[in-house]
Amino acid sequence: MKNTIDPSHFQFAFGYLSMNAPANPRISSRKDPKQARSAALVEAVLQAASQVLAKEGAQRFTMARVADAAGVSVGSLYQYFPNKAAILFRLQSDEWRETSGLLRVILEDRSLPPLDRLRKLVHAFIRSECEEAAVRIALDDAAPFYRDAPEAKVAKASGAGIVLAFLEEVLPDASSETRSLVGDMIKTTMSEVGKTFSERRPTEGEIVRYADAMGEMFCAYLAQVRRS
């Protein structure tokens, strides 16, 4: 996700993903790399996994294809990841961490007025969705294989506190229930609308105009909530 928000998941070994996959496969890495050489191997595996996912999609994502793309043996993969679910979840959790980091950098920047921060966040998010559409779509397709795992719930929740803290600043007189509703509305709208928009492969000008419009829509919504 580079410097934007912007993208984990699923079944066993060498076969294709099955729609009958267990709801909670093991998705934690076997171990963290301790040496520079091991860290470089894991990074190469993750880069290769991202490429395979974007090219082949979730249904054709296998350990064998990742190993081939990374130029390593399948056995090397199993030193760090118990299955392809763990590799894919690592891609998704890295995306969530980067998203949380971006939320923090933008929404906690007190040098800008709150609504300017929100507009900036919308632009960053929409651009990220468009730049990473292929990988994100594939990760979305694979979501049923990891979304109920405890690790996924913890990772995905990491940005919630940042948004709520921002809304406490913007809506100091609103109830916690109202701020929670507003946060859910903004996050859900950004996610769903951003996904649909990015799949159209928009031009740079379209991205800017779309993000401007969405940002203004959110600002008008907050102003209405503040008056109510």
mmCIF file with all atom_site columns, C-alpha atoms in Angstrom:
data_model
loop_
_atom_site.group_PDB
_atom_site.id
_atom_site.type_symbol
_atom_site.label_atom_id
_atom_site.label_alt_id
_atom_site.label_comp_id
_atom_site.label_asym_id
_atom_site.label_entity_id
_atom_site.label_seq_id
_atom_site.pdbx_PDB_ins_code
_atom_site.Cartn_x
_atom_site.Cartn_y
_atom_site.Cartn_z
_atom_site.occupancy
_atom_site.B_iso_or_equiv
_atom_site.pdbx_formal_charge
_atom_site.auth_seq_id
_atom_site.auth_comp_id
_atom_site.auth_asym_id
_atom_site.auth_atom_id
_atom_site.pdbx_PDB_model_num
ATOM 1   C CA . MET A 1 1   ? 0.000   0.000   0.000   1.00 0.00 ? 1   MET A CA 1
ATOM 2   C CA . LYS A 1 2   ? 3.035   2.004   -0.337  1.00 0.00 ? 2   LYS A CA 1
ATOM 3   C CA . ASN A 1 3   ? 2.286   5.472   0.984   1.00 0.00 ? 3   ASN A CA 1
ATOM 4   C CA . THR A 1 4   ? -1.480  5.116   0.689   1.00 0.00 ? 4   THR A CA 1
ATOM 5   C CA . ILE A 1 5   ? -4.077  3.220   2.648   1.00 0.00 ? 5   ILE A CA 1
ATOM 6   C CA . ASP A 1 6   ? -4.367  1.091   1.206   1.00 0.00 ? 6   ASP A CA 1
ATOM 7   C CA . PRO A 1 7   ? -4.558  -4.472  0.655   1.00 0.00 ? 7   PRO A CA 1
ATOM 8   C CA . SER A 1 8   ? -4.784  -12.935 3.852   1.00 0.00 ? 8   SER A CA 1
ATOM 9   C CA . HIS A 1 9   ? -6.457  -15.848 3.932   1.00 0.00 ? 9   HIS A CA 1
ATOM 10  C CA . PHE A 1 10  ? -7.441  -19.603 3.552   1.00 0.00 ? 10  PHE A CA 1
ATOM 11  C CA . GLN A 1 11  ? -7.322  -23.403 2.992   1.00 0.00 ? 11  GLN A CA 1
ATOM 12  C CA . PHE A 1 12  ? -4.635  -25.982 2.904   1.00 0.00 ? 12  PHE A CA 1
ATOM 13  C CA . ALA A 1 13  ? -1.636  -27.052 0.869   1.00 0.00 ? 13  ALA A CA 1
ATOM 14  C CA . PHE A 1 14  ? -1.499  -27.384 -2.915  1.00 0.00 ? 14  PHE A CA 1
ATOM 15  C CA . GLY A 1 15  ? -5.118  -27.661 -4.074  1.00 0.00 ? 15  GLY A CA 1
ATOM 16  C CA . TYR A 1 16  ? -7.585  -24.998 -5.130  1.00 0.00 ? 16  TYR A CA 1
ATOM 17  C CA . LEU A 1 17  ? -9.601  -23.172 -2.506  1.00 0.00 ? 17  LEU A CA 1
ATOM 18  C CA . SER A 1 18  ? -12.780 -24.978 -1.547  1.00 0.00 ? 18  SER A CA 1
ATOM 19  C CA . MET A 1 19  ? -16.030 -23.275 -0.666  1.00 0.00 ? 19  MET A CA 1
ATOM 20  C CA . ASN A 1 20  ? -16.291 -25.889 2.096   1.00 0.00 ? 20  ASN A CA 1
ATOM 21  C CA . ALA A 1 21  ? -13.155 -24.595 3.780   1.00 0.00 ? 21  ALA A CA 1
ATOM 22  C CA . PRO A 1 22  ? -13.292 -24.513 7.595   1.00 0.00 ? 22  PRO A CA 1
ATOM 23  C CA . ALA A 1 23  ? -14.349 -21.191 9.068   1.00 0.00 ? 23  ALA A CA 1
ATOM 24  C CA . ASN A 1 24  ? -11.213 -20.860 11.206  1.00 0.00 ? 24  ASN A CA 1
ATOM 25  C CA . PRO A 1 25  ? -8.136  -22.319 9.484   1.00 0.00 ? 25  PRO A CA 1
ATOM 26  C CA . ARG A 1 26  ? -4.807  -21.724 11.175  1.00 0.00 ? 26  ARG A CA 1
ATOM 27  C CA . ILE A 1 27  ? -3.731  -18.363 9.801   1.00 0.00 ? 27  ILE A CA 1
ATOM 28  C CA . SER A 1 28  ? -0.890  -17.319 12.096  1.00 0.00 ? 28  SER A CA 1
ATOM 29  C CA . SER A 1 29  ? 2.653   -17.539 10.794  1.00 0.00 ? 29  SER A CA 1
ATOM 30  C CA . ARG A 1 30  ? 4.692   -20.447 12.140  1.00 0.00 ? 30  ARG A CA 1
ATOM 31  C CA . LYS A 1 31  ? 7.499   -18.177 13.286  1.00 0.00 ? 31  LYS A CA 1
ATOM 32  C CA . ASP A 1 32  ? 8.878   -14.692 12.803  1.00 0.00 ? 32  ASP A CA 1
ATOM 33  C CA . PRO A 1 33  ? 12.153  -14.381 10.887  1.00 0.00 ? 33  PRO A CA 1
ATOM 34  C CA . LYS A 1 34  ? 15.003  -13.574 13.270  1.00 0.00 ? 34  LYS A CA 1
ATOM 35  C CA . GLN A 1 35  ? 17.879  -13.060 10.827  1.00 0.00 ? 35  GLN A CA 1
ATOM 36  C CA . ALA A 1 36  ? 18.214  -10.643 7.916   1.00 0.00 ? 36  ALA A CA 1
ATOM 37  C CA . ARG A 1 37  ? 18.402  -13.538 5.470   1.00 0.00 ? 37  ARG A CA 1
ATOM 38  C CA . SER A 1 38  ? 15.177  -15.053 6.774   1.00 0.00 ? 38  SER A CA 1
ATOM 39  C CA . ALA A 1 39  ? 13.436  -11.679 6.766   1.00 0.00 ? 39  ALA A CA 1
ATOM 40  C CA . ALA A 1 40  ? 14.476  -11.178 3.140   1.00 0.00 ? 40  ALA A CA 1
ATOM 41  C CA . LEU A 1 41  ? 13.049  -14.595 2.243   1.00 0.00 ? 41  LEU A CA 1
ATOM 42  C CA . VAL A 1 42  ? 9.712   -13.810 3.868   1.00 0.00 ? 42  VAL A CA 1
ATOM 43  C CA . GLU A 1 43  ? 9.574   -10.448 2.113   1.00 0.00 ? 43  GLU A CA 1
ATOM 44  C CA . ALA A 1 44  ? 10.281  -12.127 -1.235  1.00 0.00 ? 44  ALA A CA 1
ATOM 45  C CA . VAL A 1 45  ? 7.533   -14.662 -0.538  1.00 0.00 ? 45  VAL A CA 1
ATOM 46  C CA . LEU A 1 46  ? 5.023   -11.924 0.286   1.00 0.00 ? 46  LEU A CA 1
ATOM 47  C CA . GLN A 1 47  ? 5.883   -9.939  -2.845  1.00 0.00 ? 47  GLN A CA 1
ATOM 48  C CA . ALA A 1 48  ? 5.529   -13.083 -4.940  1.00 0.00 ? 48  ALA A CA 1
ATOM 49  C CA . ALA A 1 49  ? 2.249   -13.933 -3.209  1.00 0.00 ? 49  ALA A CA 1
ATOM 50  C CA . SER A 1 50  ? 0.849   -10.511 -4.034  1.00 0.00 ? 50  SER A CA 1
ATOM 51  C CA . GLN A 1 51  ? 1.798   -10.958 -7.695  1.00 0.00 ? 51  GLN A CA 1
ATOM 52  C CA . VAL A 1 52  ? 0.300   -14.450 -7.877  1.00 0.00 ? 52  VAL A CA 1
ATOM 53  C CA . LEU A 1 53  ? -2.890  -13.281 -6.208  1.00 0.00 ? 53  LEU A CA 1
ATOM 54  C CA . ALA A 1 54  ? -3.323  -10.344 -8.587  1.00 0.00 ? 54  ALA A CA 1
ATOM 55  C CA . LYS A 1 55  ? -2.642  -12.521 -11.637 1.00 0.00 ? 55  LYS A CA 1
ATOM 56  C CA . GLU A 1 56  ? -4.377  -15.790 -10.730 1.00 0.00 ? 56  GLU A CA 1
ATOM 57  C CA . GLY A 1 57  ? -7.066  -14.724 -8.259  1.00 0.00 ? 57  GLY A CA 1
ATOM 58  C CA . ALA A 1 58  ? -8.007  -16.387 -4.983  1.00 0.00 ? 58  ALA A CA 1
ATOM 59  C CA . GLN A 1 59  ? -9.281  -19.622 -6.499  1.00 0.00 ? 59  GLN A CA 1
ATOM 60  C CA . ARG A 1 60  ? -5.968  -20.422 -8.219  1.00 0.00 ? 60  ARG A CA 1
ATOM 61  C CA . PHE A 1 61  ? -3.705  -19.201 -5.427  1.00 0.00 ? 61  PHE A CA 1
ATOM 62  C CA . THR A 1 62  ? -1.504  -22.085 -4.237  1.00 0.00 ? 62  THR A CA 1
ATOM 63  C CA . MET A 1 63  ? 1.648   -22.583 -2.215  1.00 0.00 ? 63  MET A CA 1
ATOM 64  C CA . ALA A 1 64  ? 3.314   -24.113 -5.268  1.00 0.00 ? 64  ALA A CA 1
ATOM 65  C CA . ARG A 1 65  ? 2.643   -21.046 -7.423  1.00 0.00 ? 65  ARG A CA 1
ATOM 66  C CA . VAL A 1 66  ? 3.947   -18.712 -4.730  1.00 0.00 ? 66  VAL A CA 1
ATOM 67  C CA . ALA A 1 67  ? 7.117   -20.781 -4.283  1.00 0.00 ? 67  ALA A CA 1
ATOM 68  C CA . ASP A 1 68  ? 7.715   -20.792 -8.038  1.00 0.00 ? 68  ASP A CA 1
ATOM 69  C CA . ALA A 1 69  ? 7.209   -17.011 -8.302  1.00 0.00 ? 69  ALA A CA 1
ATOM 70  C CA . ALA A 1 70  ? 9.513   -16.388 -5.326  1.00 0.00 ? 70  ALA A CA 1
ATOM 71  C CA . GLY A 1 71  ? 12.175  -18.790 -6.635  1.00 0.00 ? 71  GLY A CA 1
ATOM 72  C CA . VAL A 1 72  ? 12.200  -20.887 -3.461  1.00 0.00 ? 72  VAL A CA 1
ATOM 73  C CA . SER A 1 73  ? 11.163  -24.396 -2.519  1.00 0.00 ? 73  SER A CA 1
ATOM 74  C CA . VAL A 1 74  ? 7.703   -25.138 -1.154  1.00 0.00 ? 74  VAL A CA 1
ATOM 75  C CA . GLY A 1 75  ? 9.427   -26.472 1.945   1.00 0.00 ? 75  GLY A CA 1
ATOM 76  C CA . SER A 1 76  ? 10.872  -23.010 2.554   1.00 0.00 ? 76  SER A CA 1
ATOM 77  C CA . LEU A 1 77  ? 7.365   -21.579 2.616   1.00 0.00 ? 77  LEU A CA 1
ATOM 78  C CA . TYR A 1 78  ? 6.252   -24.081 5.234   1.00 0.00 ? 78  TYR A CA 1
ATOM 79  C CA . GLN A 1 79  ? 9.031   -22.919 7.566   1.00 0.00 ? 79  GLN A CA 1
ATOM 80  C CA . TYR A 1 80  ? 7.113   -19.690 8.040   1.00 0.00 ? 80  TYR A CA 1
ATOM 81  C CA . PHE A 1 81  ? 3.526   -20.276 6.882   1.00 0.00 ? 81  PHE A CA 1
ATOM 82  C CA . PRO A 1 82  ? 1.450   -23.380 7.726   1.00 0.00 ? 82  PRO A CA 1
ATOM 83  C CA . ASN A 1 83  ? -0.766  -23.015 4.641   1.00 0.00 ? 83  ASN A CA 1
ATOM 84  C CA . LYS A 1 84  ? -1.824  -20.559 1.975   1.00 0.00 ? 84  LYS A CA 1
ATOM 85  C CA . ALA A 1 85  ? -4.402  -19.141 4.367   1.00 0.00 ? 85  ALA A CA 1
ATOM 86  C CA . ALA A 1 86  ? -1.558  -17.848 6.518   1.00 0.00 ? 86  ALA A CA 1
ATOM 87  C CA . ILE A 1 87  ? 0.212   -16.216 3.562   1.00 0.00 ? 87  ILE A CA 1
ATOM 88  C CA . LEU A 1 88  ? -2.934  -14.496 2.379   1.00 0.00 ? 88  LEU A CA 1
ATOM 89  C CA . PHE A 1 89  ? -3.898  -13.393 5.864   1.00 0.00 ? 89  PHE A CA 1
ATOM 90  C CA . ARG A 1 90  ? -0.432  -11.876 6.239   1.00 0.00 ? 90  ARG A CA 1
ATOM 91  C CA . LEU A 1 91  ? -1.032  -9.838  3.062   1.00 0.00 ? 91  LEU A CA 1
ATOM 92  C CA . GLN A 1 92  ? -4.395  -8.697  4.395   1.00 0.00 ? 92  GLN A CA 1
ATOM 93  C CA . SER A 1 93  ? -3.175  -7.932  7.910   1.00 0.00 ? 93  SER A CA 1
ATOM 94  C CA . ASP A 1 94  ? -0.262  -5.917  6.477   1.00 0.00 ? 94  ASP A CA 1
ATOM 95  C CA . GLU A 1 95  ? -2.849  -3.910  4.541   1.00 0.00 ? 95  GLU A CA 1
ATOM 96  C CA . TRP A 1 96  ? -4.905  -3.347  7.672   1.00 0.00 ? 96  TRP A CA 1
ATOM 97  C CA . ARG A 1 97  ? -1.834  -2.184  9.592   1.00 0.00 ? 97  ARG A CA 1
ATOM 98  C CA . GLU A 1 98  ? -0.929  0.252   6.836   1.00 0.00 ? 98  GLU A CA 1
ATOM 99  C CA . THR A 1 99  ? -4.507  1.500   6.740   1.00 0.00 ? 99  THR A CA 1
ATOM 100 C CA . SER A 1 100 ? -4.455  2.076   10.507  1.00 0.00 ? 100 SER A CA 1
ATOM 101 C CA . GLY A 1 101 ? -1.144  3.890   10.162  1.00 0.00 ? 101 GLY A CA 1
ATOM 102 C CA . LEU A 1 102 ? -2.530  6.141   7.464   1.00 0.00 ? 102 LEU A CA 1
ATOM 103 C CA . LEU A 1 103 ? -5.637  6.855   9.533   1.00 0.00 ? 103 LEU A CA 1
ATOM 104 C CA . ARG A 1 104 ? -3.438  7.870   12.438  1.00 0.00 ? 104 ARG A CA 1
ATOM 105 C CA . VAL A 1 105 ? -1.124  10.083  10.379  1.00 0.00 ? 105 VAL A CA 1
ATOM 106 C CA . ILE A 1 106 ? -3.970  11.937  8.677   1.00 0.00 ? 106 ILE A CA 1
ATOM 107 C CA . LEU A 1 107 ? -6.701  12.093  11.326  1.00 0.00 ? 107 LEU A CA 1
ATOM 108 C CA . GLU A 1 108 ? -4.345  13.002  14.185  1.00 0.00 ? 108 GLU A CA 1
ATOM 109 C CA . ASP A 1 109 ? -2.621  15.801  12.252  1.00 0.00 ? 109 ASP A CA 1
ATOM 110 C CA . ARG A 1 110 ? -3.737  18.817  14.294  1.00 0.00 ? 110 ARG A CA 1
ATOM 111 C CA . SER A 1 111 ? -2.013  21.203  11.867  1.00 0.00 ? 111 SER A CA 1
ATOM 112 C CA . LEU A 1 112 ? -5.082  20.823  9.640   1.00 0.00 ? 112 LEU A CA 1
ATOM 113 C CA . PRO A 1 113 ? -8.724  21.572  10.523  1.00 0.00 ? 113 PRO A CA 1
ATOM 114 C CA . PRO A 1 114 ? -10.703 18.357  11.180  1.00 0.00 ? 114 PRO A CA 1
ATOM 115 C CA . LEU A 1 115 ? -12.772 18.457  7.994   1.00 0.00 ? 115 LEU A CA 1
ATOM 116 C CA . ASP A 1 116 ? -9.665  19.070  5.870   1.00 0.00 ? 116 ASP A CA 1
ATOM 117 C CA . ARG A 1 117 ? -8.190  15.944  7.443   1.00 0.00 ? 117 ARG A CA 1
ATOM 118 C CA . LEU A 1 118 ? -11.300 14.001  6.482   1.00 0.00 ? 118 LEU A CA 1
ATOM 119 C CA . ARG A 1 119 ? -11.102 15.245  2.881   1.00 0.00 ? 119 ARG A CA 1
ATOM 120 C CA . LYS A 1 120 ? -7.422  14.267  2.755   1.00 0.00 ? 120 LYS A CA 1
ATOM 121 C CA . LEU A 1 121 ? -8.229  10.799  4.078   1.00 0.00 ? 121 LEU A CA 1
ATOM 122 C CA . VAL A 1 122 ? -10.911 10.270  1.433   1.00 0.00 ? 122 VAL A CA 1
ATOM 123 C CA . HIS A 1 123 ? -8.461  11.199  -1.331  1.00 0.00 ? 123 HIS A CA 1
ATOM 124 C CA . ALA A 1 124 ? -5.809  8.834   0.034   1.00 0.00 ? 124 ALA A CA 1
ATOM 125 C CA . PHE A 1 125 ? -8.296  5.998   0.392   1.00 0.00 ? 125 PHE A CA 1
ATOM 126 C CA . ILE A 1 126 ? -9.869  6.321   -3.055  1.00 0.00 ? 126 ILE A CA 1
ATOM 127 C CA . ARG A 1 127 ? -6.451  6.535   -4.717  1.00 0.00 ? 127 ARG A CA 1
ATOM 128 C CA . SER A 1 128 ? -5.282  3.458   -2.823  1.00 0.00 ? 128 SER A CA 1
ATOM 129 C CA . GLU A 1 129 ? -8.400  1.506   -3.811  1.00 0.00 ? 129 GLU A CA 1
ATOM 130 C CA . CYS A 1 130 ? -7.757  2.312   -7.461  1.00 0.00 ? 130 CYS A CA 1
ATOM 131 C CA . GLU A 1 131 ? -4.033  1.539   -7.364  1.00 0.00 ? 131 GLU A CA 1
ATOM 132 C CA . GLU A 1 132 ? -4.516  -1.822  -5.683  1.00 0.00 ? 132 GLU A CA 1
ATOM 133 C CA . ALA A 1 133 ? -7.813  -2.924  -7.167  1.00 0.00 ? 133 ALA A CA 1
ATOM 134 C CA . ALA A 1 134 ? -6.580  -6.287  -8.518  1.00 0.00 ? 134 ALA A CA 1
ATOM 135 C CA . VAL A 1 135 ? -5.116  -7.501  -5.212  1.00 0.00 ? 135 VAL A CA 1
ATOM 136 C CA . ARG A 1 136 ? -7.982  -6.091  -3.149  1.00 0.00 ? 136 ARG A CA 1
ATOM 137 C CA . ILE A 1 137 ? -10.606 -7.798  -5.281  1.00 0.00 ? 137 ILE A CA 1
ATOM 138 C CA . ALA A 1 138 ? -8.785  -11.107 -4.918  1.00 0.00 ? 138 ALA A CA 1
ATOM 139 C CA . LEU A 1 139 ? -8.492  -10.671 -1.151  1.00 0.00 ? 139 LEU A CA 1
ATOM 140 C CA . ASP A 1 140 ? -12.190 -9.836  -0.948  1.00 0.00 ? 140 ASP A CA 1
ATOM 141 C CA . ASP A 1 141 ? -12.972 -13.056 -2.823  1.00 0.00 ? 141 ASP A CA 1
ATOM 142 C CA . ALA A 1 142 ? -10.950 -15.002 -0.274  1.00 0.00 ? 142 ALA A CA 1
ATOM 143 C CA . ALA A 1 143 ? -12.390 -13.275 2.799   1.00 0.00 ? 143 ALA A CA 1
ATOM 144 C CA . PRO A 1 144 ? -14.816 -16.087 3.764   1.00 0.00 ? 144 PRO A CA 1
ATOM 145 C CA . PHE A 1 145 ? -11.819 -18.296 4.529   1.00 0.00 ? 145 PHE A CA 1
ATOM 146 C CA . TYR A 1 146 ? -10.330 -16.058 7.227   1.00 0.00 ? 146 TYR A CA 1
ATOM 147 C CA . ARG A 1 147 ? -12.776 -13.389 8.348   1.00 0.00 ? 147 ARG A CA 1
ATOM 148 C CA . ASP A 1 148 ? -14.033 -15.319 11.398  1.00 0.00 ? 148 ASP A CA 1
ATOM 149 C CA . ALA A 1 149 ? -10.557 -16.140 12.697  1.00 0.00 ? 149 ALA A CA 1
ATOM 150 C CA . PRO A 1 150 ? -9.646  -14.350 15.961  1.00 0.00 ? 150 PRO A CA 1
ATOM 151 C CA . GLU A 1 151 ? -6.493  -12.895 14.382  1.00 0.00 ? 151 GLU A CA 1
ATOM 152 C CA . ALA A 1 152 ? -8.577  -11.277 11.652  1.00 0.00 ? 152 ALA A CA 1
ATOM 153 C CA . LYS A 1 153 ? -10.985 -9.661  14.093  1.00 0.00 ? 153 LYS A CA 1
ATOM 154 C CA . VAL A 1 154 ? -8.154  -8.186  16.156  1.00 0.00 ? 154 VAL A CA 1
ATOM 155 C CA . ALA A 1 155 ? -6.311  -6.854  13.118  1.00 0.00 ? 155 ALA A CA 1
ATOM 156 C CA . LYS A 1 156 ? -9.334  -5.327  11.466  1.00 0.00 ? 156 LYS A CA 1
ATOM 157 C CA . ALA A 1 157 ? -10.439 -3.569  14.649  1.00 0.00 ? 157 ALA A CA 1
ATOM 158 C CA . SER A 1 158 ? -7.138  -1.734  15.072  1.00 0.00 ? 158 SER A CA 1
ATOM 159 C CA . GLY A 1 159 ? -8.290  1.422   13.261  1.00 0.00 ? 159 GLY A CA 1
ATOM 160 C CA . ALA A 1 160 ? -11.638 1.774   15.017  1.00 0.00 ? 160 ALA A CA 1
ATOM 161 C CA . GLY A 1 161 ? -10.264 3.721   17.979  1.00 0.00 ? 161 GLY A CA 1
ATOM 162 C CA . ILE A 1 162 ? -8.523  6.223   15.691  1.00 0.00 ? 162 ILE A CA 1
ATOM 163 C CA . VAL A 1 163 ? -11.768 7.048   13.881  1.00 0.00 ? 163 VAL A CA 1
ATOM 164 C CA . LEU A 1 164 ? -13.744 7.352   17.104  1.00 0.00 ? 164 LEU A CA 1
ATOM 165 C CA . ALA A 1 165 ? -11.137 9.677   18.622  1.00 0.00 ? 165 ALA A CA 1
ATOM 166 C CA . PHE A 1 166 ? -11.403 11.881  15.526  1.00 0.00 ? 166 PHE A CA 1
ATOM 167 C CA . LEU A 1 167 ? -15.189 11.944  15.792  1.00 0.00 ? 167 LEU A CA 1
ATOM 168 C CA . GLU A 1 168 ? -14.975 12.906  19.467  1.00 0.00 ? 168 GLU A CA 1
ATOM 169 C CA . GLU A 1 169 ? -13.041 15.964  18.305  1.00 0.00 ? 169 GLU A CA 1
ATOM 170 C CA . VAL A 1 170 ? -15.470 16.777  15.475  1.00 0.00 ? 170 VAL A CA 1
ATOM 171 C CA . LEU A 1 171 ? -18.686 15.924  17.355  1.00 0.00 ? 171 LEU A CA 1
ATOM 172 C CA . PRO A 1 172 ? -17.907 16.701  21.013  1.00 0.00 ? 172 PRO A CA 1
ATOM 173 C CA . ASP A 1 173 ? -21.565 17.106  21.986  1.00 0.00 ? 173 ASP A CA 1
ATOM 174 C CA . ALA A 1 174 ? -22.806 13.946  20.282  1.00 0.00 ? 174 ALA A CA 1
ATOM 175 C CA . SER A 1 175 ? -23.474 10.750  22.220  1.00 0.00 ? 175 SER A CA 1
ATOM 176 C CA . SER A 1 176 ? -21.097 7.812   21.936  1.00 0.00 ? 176 SER A CA 1
ATOM 177 C CA . GLU A 1 177 ? -23.846 5.917   20.118  1.00 0.00 ? 177 GLU A CA 1
ATOM 178 C CA . THR A 1 178 ? -24.181 8.689   17.547  1.00 0.00 ? 178 THR A CA 1
ATOM 179 C CA . ARG A 1 179 ? -20.423 8.895   17.000  1.00 0.00 ? 179 ARG A CA 1
ATOM 180 C CA . SER A 1 180 ? -20.270 5.129   16.587  1.00 0.00 ? 180 SER A CA 1
ATOM 181 C CA . LEU A 1 181 ? -23.050 5.261   13.997  1.00 0.00 ? 181 LEU A CA 1
ATOM 182 C CA . VAL A 1 182 ? -21.359 8.090   12.114  1.00 0.00 ? 182 VAL A CA 1
ATOM 183 C CA . GLY A 1 183 ? -18.064 6.214   12.100  1.00 0.00 ? 183 GLY A CA 1
ATOM 184 C CA . ASP A 1 184 ? -19.710 3.075   10.771  1.00 0.00 ? 184 ASP A CA 1
ATOM 185 C CA . MET A 1 185 ? -21.510 5.052   8.068   1.00 0.00 ? 185 MET A CA 1
ATOM 186 C CA . ILE A 1 186 ? -18.324 6.750   6.879   1.00 0.00 ? 186 ILE A CA 1
ATOM 187 C CA . LYS A 1 187 ? -16.185 3.606   6.929   1.00 0.00 ? 187 LYS A CA 1
ATOM 188 C CA . THR A 1 188 ? -18.807 1.446   5.236   1.00 0.00 ? 188 THR A CA 1
ATOM 189 C CA . THR A 1 189 ? -19.522 4.037   2.560   1.00 0.00 ? 189 THR A CA 1
ATOM 190 C CA . MET A 1 190 ? -15.831 4.543   1.814   1.00 0.00 ? 190 MET A CA 1
ATOM 191 C CA . SER A 1 191 ? -15.216 0.831   1.588   1.00 0.00 ? 191 SER A CA 1
ATOM 192 C CA . GLU A 1 192 ? -18.212 -0.138  -0.530  1.00 0.00 ? 192 GLU A CA 1
ATOM 193 C CA . VAL A 1 193 ? -18.279 2.889   -2.814  1.00 0.00 ? 193 VAL A CA 1
ATOM 194 C CA . GLY A 1 194 ? -14.497 2.900   -3.173  1.00 0.00 ? 194 GLY A CA 1
ATOM 195 C CA . LYS A 1 195 ? -14.560 -0.744  -4.202  1.00 0.00 ? 195 LYS A CA 1
ATOM 196 C CA . THR A 1 196 ? -17.205 -0.185  -6.876  1.00 0.00 ? 196 THR A CA 1
ATOM 197 C CA . PHE A 1 197 ? -15.501 2.949   -8.189  1.00 0.00 ? 197 PHE A CA 1
ATOM 198 C CA . SER A 1 198 ? -12.040 1.383   -8.383  1.00 0.00 ? 198 SER A CA 1
ATOM 199 C CA . GLU A 1 199 ? -13.315 -1.503  -10.490 1.00 0.00 ? 199 GLU A CA 1
ATOM 200 C CA . ARG A 1 200 ? -14.187 0.994   -13.221 1.00 0.00 ? 200 ARG A CA 1
ATOM 201 C CA . ARG A 1 201 ? -10.457 1.755   -13.658 1.00 0.00 ? 201 ARG A CA 1
ATOM 202 C CA . PRO A 1 202 ? -10.966 5.527   -13.490 1.00 0.00 ? 202 PRO A CA 1
ATOM 203 C CA . THR A 1 203 ? -8.609  8.164   -14.865 1.00 0.00 ? 203 THR A CA 1
ATOM 204 C CA . GLU A 1 204 ? -6.607  10.507  -12.634 1.00 0.00 ? 204 GLU A CA 1
ATOM 205 C CA . GLY A 1 205 ? -9.102  13.297  -13.213 1.00 0.00 ? 205 GLY A CA 1
ATOM 206 C CA . GLU A 1 206 ? -12.016 11.041  -12.332 1.00 0.00 ? 206 GLU A CA 1
ATOM 207 C CA . ILE A 1 207 ? -10.291 9.954   -9.112  1.00 0.00 ? 207 ILE A CA 1
ATOM 208 C CA . VAL A 1 208 ? -9.804  13.567  -8.009  1.00 0.00 ? 208 VAL A CA 1
ATOM 209 C CA . ARG A 1 209 ? -13.381 14.603  -8.840  1.00 0.00 ? 209 ARG A CA 1
ATOM 210 C CA . TYR A 1 210 ? -14.846 11.526  -7.169  1.00 0.00 ? 210 TYR A CA 1
ATOM 211 C CA . ALA A 1 211 ? -12.782 11.960  -4.002  1.00 0.00 ? 211 ALA A CA 1
ATOM 212 C CA . ASP A 1 212 ? -13.669 15.655  -3.859  1.00 0.00 ? 212 ASP A CA 1
ATOM 213 C CA . ALA A 1 213 ? -17.381 14.831  -4.093  1.00 0.00 ? 213 ALA A CA 1
ATOM 214 C CA . MET A 1 214 ? -17.224 12.085  -1.467  1.00 0.00 ? 214 MET A CA 1
ATOM 215 C CA . GLY A 1 215 ? -15.242 14.272  0.900   1.00 0.00 ? 215 GLY A CA 1
ATOM 216 C CA . GLU A 1 216 ? -17.773 17.085  0.626   1.00 0.00 ? 216 GLU A CA 1
ATOM 217 C CA . MET A 1 217 ? -20.620 14.627  1.153   1.00 0.00 ? 217 MET A CA 1
ATOM 218 C CA . PHE A 1 218 ? -19.049 13.430  4.416   1.00 0.00 ? 218 PHE A CA 1
ATOM 219 C CA . CYS A 1 219 ? -18.417 17.003  5.574   1.00 0.00 ? 219 CYS A CA 1
ATOM 220 C CA . ALA A 1 220 ? -22.062 17.924  4.913   1.00 0.00 ? 220 ALA A CA 1
ATOM 221 C CA . TYR A 1 221 ? -23.156 14.814  6.832   1.00 0.00 ? 221 TYR A CA 1
ATOM 222 C CA . LEU A 1 222 ? -21.017 15.751  9.842   1.00 0.00 ? 222 LEU A CA 1
ATOM 223 C CA . ALA A 1 223 ? -22.342 19.305  9.755   1.00 0.00 ? 223 ALA A CA 1
ATOM 224 C CA . GLN A 1 224 ? -25.906 17.989  9.803   1.00 0.00 ? 224 GLN A CA 1
ATOM 225 C CA . VAL A 1 225 ? -25.159 15.676  12.725  1.00 0.00 ? 225 VAL A CA 1
ATOM 226 C CA . ARG A 1 226 ? -23.538 18.536  14.605  1.00 0.00 ? 226 ARG A CA 1
ATOM 227 C CA . ARG A 1 227 ? -26.654 20.705  14.166  1.00 0.00 ? 227 ARG A CA 1
ATOM 228 C CA . SER A 1 228 ? -29.066 17.963  15.273  1.00 0.00 ? 228 SER A CA 1
#
